[in-house]
Tab-separated table of C-alpha atoms in Angstrom:
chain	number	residue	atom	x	y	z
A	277	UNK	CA	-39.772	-2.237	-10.094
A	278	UNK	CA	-38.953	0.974	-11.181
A	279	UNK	CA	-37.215	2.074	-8.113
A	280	UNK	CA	-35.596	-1.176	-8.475
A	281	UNK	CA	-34.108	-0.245	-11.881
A	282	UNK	CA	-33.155	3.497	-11.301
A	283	UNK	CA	-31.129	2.186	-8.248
A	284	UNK	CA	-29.548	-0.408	-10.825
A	285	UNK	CA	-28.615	2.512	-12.783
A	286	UNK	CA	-27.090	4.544	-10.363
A	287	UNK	CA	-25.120	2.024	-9.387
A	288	UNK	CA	-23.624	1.505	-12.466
A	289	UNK	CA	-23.154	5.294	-13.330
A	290	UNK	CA	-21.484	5.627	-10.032
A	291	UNK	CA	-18.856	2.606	-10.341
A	292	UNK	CA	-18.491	3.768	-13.728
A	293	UNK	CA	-17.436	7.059	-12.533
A	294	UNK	CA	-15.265	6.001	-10.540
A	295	UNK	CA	-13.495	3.468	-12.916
A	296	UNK	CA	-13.403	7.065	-15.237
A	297	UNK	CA	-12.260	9.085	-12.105
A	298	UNK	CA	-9.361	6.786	-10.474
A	299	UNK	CA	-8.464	6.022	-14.006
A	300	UNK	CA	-8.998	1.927	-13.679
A	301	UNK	CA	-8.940	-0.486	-16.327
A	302	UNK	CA	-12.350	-1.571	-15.608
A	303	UNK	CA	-15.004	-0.503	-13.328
A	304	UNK	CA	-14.705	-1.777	-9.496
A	305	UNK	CA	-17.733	-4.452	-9.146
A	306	UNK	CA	-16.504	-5.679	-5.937
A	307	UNK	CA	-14.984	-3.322	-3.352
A	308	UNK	CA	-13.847	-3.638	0.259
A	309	UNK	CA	-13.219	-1.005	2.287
A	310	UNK	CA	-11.502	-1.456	5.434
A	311	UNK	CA	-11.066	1.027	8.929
A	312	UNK	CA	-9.051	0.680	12.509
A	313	UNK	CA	-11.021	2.102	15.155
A	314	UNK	CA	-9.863	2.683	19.092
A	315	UNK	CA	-9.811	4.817	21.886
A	316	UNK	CA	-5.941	5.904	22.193
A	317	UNK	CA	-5.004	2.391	21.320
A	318	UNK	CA	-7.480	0.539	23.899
A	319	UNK	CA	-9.930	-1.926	22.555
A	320	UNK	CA	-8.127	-1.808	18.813
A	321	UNK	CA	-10.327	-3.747	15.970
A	322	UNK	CA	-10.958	-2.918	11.904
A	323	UNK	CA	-13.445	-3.413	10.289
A	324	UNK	CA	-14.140	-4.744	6.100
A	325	UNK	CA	-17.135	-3.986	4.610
A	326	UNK	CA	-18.202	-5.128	1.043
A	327	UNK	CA	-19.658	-3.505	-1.636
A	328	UNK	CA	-21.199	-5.695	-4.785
A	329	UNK	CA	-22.227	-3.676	-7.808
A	330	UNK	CA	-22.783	-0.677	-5.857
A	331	UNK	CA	-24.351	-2.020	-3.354
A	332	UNK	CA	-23.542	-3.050	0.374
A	333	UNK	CA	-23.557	-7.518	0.688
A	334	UNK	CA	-23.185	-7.623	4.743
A	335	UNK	CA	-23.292	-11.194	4.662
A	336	UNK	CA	-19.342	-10.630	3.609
A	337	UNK	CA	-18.685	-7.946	6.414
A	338	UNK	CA	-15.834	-8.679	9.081
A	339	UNK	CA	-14.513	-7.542	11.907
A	340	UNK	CA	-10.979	-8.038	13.154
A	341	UNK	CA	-9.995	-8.159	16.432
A	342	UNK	CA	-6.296	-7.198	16.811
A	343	UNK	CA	-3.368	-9.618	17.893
A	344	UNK	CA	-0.218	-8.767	16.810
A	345	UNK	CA	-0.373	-4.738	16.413
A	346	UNK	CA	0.666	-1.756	18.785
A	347	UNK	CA	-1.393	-0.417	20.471
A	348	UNK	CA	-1.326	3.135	18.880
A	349	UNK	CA	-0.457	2.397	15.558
A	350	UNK	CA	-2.886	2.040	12.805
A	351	UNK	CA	-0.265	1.449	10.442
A	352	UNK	CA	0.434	-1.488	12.429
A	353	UNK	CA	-3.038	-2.395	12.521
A	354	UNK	CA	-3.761	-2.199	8.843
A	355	UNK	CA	-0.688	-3.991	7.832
A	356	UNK	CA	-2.037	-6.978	10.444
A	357	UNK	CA	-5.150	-6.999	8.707
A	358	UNK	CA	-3.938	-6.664	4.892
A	359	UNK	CA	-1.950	-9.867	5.726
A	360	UNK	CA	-4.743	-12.072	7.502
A	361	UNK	CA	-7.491	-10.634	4.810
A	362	UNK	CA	-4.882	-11.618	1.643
A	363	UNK	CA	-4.453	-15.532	3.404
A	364	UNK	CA	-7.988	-15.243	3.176
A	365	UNK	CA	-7.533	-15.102	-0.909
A	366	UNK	CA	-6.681	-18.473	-1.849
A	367	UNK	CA	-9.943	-19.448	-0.652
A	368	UNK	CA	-12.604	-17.261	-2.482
A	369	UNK	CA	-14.063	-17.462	-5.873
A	370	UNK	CA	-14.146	-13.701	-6.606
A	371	UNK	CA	-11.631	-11.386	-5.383
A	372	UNK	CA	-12.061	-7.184	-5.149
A	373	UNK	CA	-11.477	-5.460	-7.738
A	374	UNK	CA	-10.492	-2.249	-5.303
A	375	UNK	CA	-9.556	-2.449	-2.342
A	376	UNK	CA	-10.111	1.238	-0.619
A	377	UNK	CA	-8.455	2.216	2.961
A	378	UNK	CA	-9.945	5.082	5.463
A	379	UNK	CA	-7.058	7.206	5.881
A	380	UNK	CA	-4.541	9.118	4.332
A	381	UNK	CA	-1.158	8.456	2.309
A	382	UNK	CA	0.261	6.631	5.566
A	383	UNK	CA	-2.752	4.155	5.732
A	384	UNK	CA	-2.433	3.780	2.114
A	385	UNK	CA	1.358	3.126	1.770
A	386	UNK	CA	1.187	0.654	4.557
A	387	UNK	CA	-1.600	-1.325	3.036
A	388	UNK	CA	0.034	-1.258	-0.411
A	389	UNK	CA	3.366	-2.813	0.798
A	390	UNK	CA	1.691	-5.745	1.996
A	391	UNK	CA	-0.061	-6.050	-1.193
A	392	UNK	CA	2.164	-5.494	-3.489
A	393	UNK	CA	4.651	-8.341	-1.702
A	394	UNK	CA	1.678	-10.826	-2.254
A	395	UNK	CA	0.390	-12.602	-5.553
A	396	UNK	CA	-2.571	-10.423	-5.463
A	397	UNK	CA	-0.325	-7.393	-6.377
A	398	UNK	CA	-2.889	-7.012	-9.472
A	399	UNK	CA	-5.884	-5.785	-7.125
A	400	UNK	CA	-6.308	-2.073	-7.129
A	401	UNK	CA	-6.182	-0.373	-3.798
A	402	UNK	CA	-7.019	3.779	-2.872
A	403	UNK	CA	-7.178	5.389	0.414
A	404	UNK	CA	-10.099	8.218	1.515
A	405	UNK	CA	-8.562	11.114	3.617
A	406	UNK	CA	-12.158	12.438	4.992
A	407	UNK	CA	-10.854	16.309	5.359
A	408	UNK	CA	-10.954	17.117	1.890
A	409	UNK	CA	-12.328	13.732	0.656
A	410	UNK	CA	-8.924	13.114	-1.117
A	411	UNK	CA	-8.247	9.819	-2.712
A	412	UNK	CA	-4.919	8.757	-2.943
A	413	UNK	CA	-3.440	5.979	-4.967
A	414	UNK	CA	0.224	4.287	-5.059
A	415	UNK	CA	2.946	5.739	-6.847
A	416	UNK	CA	0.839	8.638	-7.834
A	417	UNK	CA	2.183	11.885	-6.249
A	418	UNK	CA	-0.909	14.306	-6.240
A	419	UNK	CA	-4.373	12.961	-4.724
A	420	UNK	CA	-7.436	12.804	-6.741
A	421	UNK	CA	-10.402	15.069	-5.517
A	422	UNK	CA	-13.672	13.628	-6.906
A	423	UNK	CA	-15.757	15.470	-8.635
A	424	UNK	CA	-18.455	17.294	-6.252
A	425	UNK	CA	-22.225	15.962	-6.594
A	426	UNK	CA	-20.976	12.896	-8.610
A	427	UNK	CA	-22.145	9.480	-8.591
A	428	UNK	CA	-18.776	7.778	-7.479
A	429	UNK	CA	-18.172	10.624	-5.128
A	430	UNK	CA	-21.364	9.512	-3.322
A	431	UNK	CA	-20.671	5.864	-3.745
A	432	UNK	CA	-17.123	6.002	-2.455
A	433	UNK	CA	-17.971	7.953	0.451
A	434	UNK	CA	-21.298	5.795	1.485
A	435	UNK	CA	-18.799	2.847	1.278
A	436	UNK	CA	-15.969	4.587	3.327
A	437	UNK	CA	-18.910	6.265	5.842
A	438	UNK	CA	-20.278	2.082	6.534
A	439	UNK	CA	-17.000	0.810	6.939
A	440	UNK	CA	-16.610	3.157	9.924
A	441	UNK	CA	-19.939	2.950	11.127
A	442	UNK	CA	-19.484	-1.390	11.483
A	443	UNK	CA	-16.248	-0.734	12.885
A	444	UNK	CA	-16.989	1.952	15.767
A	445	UNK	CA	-20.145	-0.132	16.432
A	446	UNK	CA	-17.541	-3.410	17.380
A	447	UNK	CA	-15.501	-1.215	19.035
A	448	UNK	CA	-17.842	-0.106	21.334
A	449	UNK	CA	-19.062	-3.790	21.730
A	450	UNK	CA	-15.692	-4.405	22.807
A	451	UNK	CA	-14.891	-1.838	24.858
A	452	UNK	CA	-18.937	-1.963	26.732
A	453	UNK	CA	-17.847	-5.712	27.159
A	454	UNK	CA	-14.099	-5.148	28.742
A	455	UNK	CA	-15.735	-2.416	31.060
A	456	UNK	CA	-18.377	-4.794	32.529
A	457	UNK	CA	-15.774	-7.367	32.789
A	458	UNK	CA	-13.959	-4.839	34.800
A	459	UNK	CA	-16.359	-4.067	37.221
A	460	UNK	CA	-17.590	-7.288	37.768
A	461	UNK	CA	-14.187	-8.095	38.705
A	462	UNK	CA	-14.504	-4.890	40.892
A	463	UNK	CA	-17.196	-5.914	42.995
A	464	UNK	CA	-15.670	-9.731	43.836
């Protein structure tokens, strides 16, 4: 029980920092994070992964597989997937309160314009660059760089780190599954 509790509270310290650090109104119960993963634009899918109070609820994970995007383009890609997962809106009792991206101020910026042409405009959104861990934000010019050791430092990048981890695991699903398909074909 006592493990139970300190975990409690360091999951509220850390989406407290972050709330403190990323300067939002209130702190970030629900997040999603989302990532495009590929091989030189073969076998393209993204992944969402959801974070509740700090803490990972996989029975709202999803993986996209990618229709309408090029190939090479995870621009592309992320604006596909912004625009199915907002459809996905009018249906759900609690929406995110941020919405974080893997990737830099490209990622970010094309996320944000489908966003902020939706209803859902309110919902904060953030991108993670992983080379110097820099957070950027819309309409802010400078990134933020969290603060080193702290708790939403940790949090953000555990939260980044799975949605990459779900997301190269289905791509490799994919890909292991289109090259046995291949060489099945092969052998006929």
């Amino acid at each position: 029980e006592n493990r139970l509790n300190d975990n409690e509270e360091a999951a509220t310290k850390s989406l407290i920092d972050i709330k403190n650090q990323l300067k939002l109104k209130s702190k970030p119960e629900i997040i999603e994070c989302f990532d495009v993963s590929h091989i030189q634009g073969t076998s393209v899918v993204a992944s969402m992964v959801v974070f509740d109070n700090g803490r990972p609820d996989k029975s709202k994970y999803r993986r996209f597989e990618l229709k309408n995007s090029q190939k090479n383009d995870d621009y592309s890609a992320l604006k596909e997937i912004f625009t199915r997962r907002l459809k996905r809106f009018e249906d759900e009792n609690r929406l995110p309160d941020l919405m974080l991206v893997d990737g830099g101020k490209g990622q970010l910026n094309a996320t944000y314009e489908i966003l902020n042409q939706s209803k859902f405009k309110d919902i904060k959104i953030a991108s993670i660059a992983k080379q110097r861990e820099e957070i950027f934000i819309p309409k802010r010019k400078e990134s933020i760089i969290l603060t080193n050791g702290s708790y939403g430092k940790h949090l953000i990048q555990r939260i980044r780190d799975e949605a990459h981890r779900f997301a190269v695991e289905y791509h490799r699903k994919k890909r292991s599954k289109s090259f046995f398909g291949k060489k099945i074909n092969q052998k006929k």
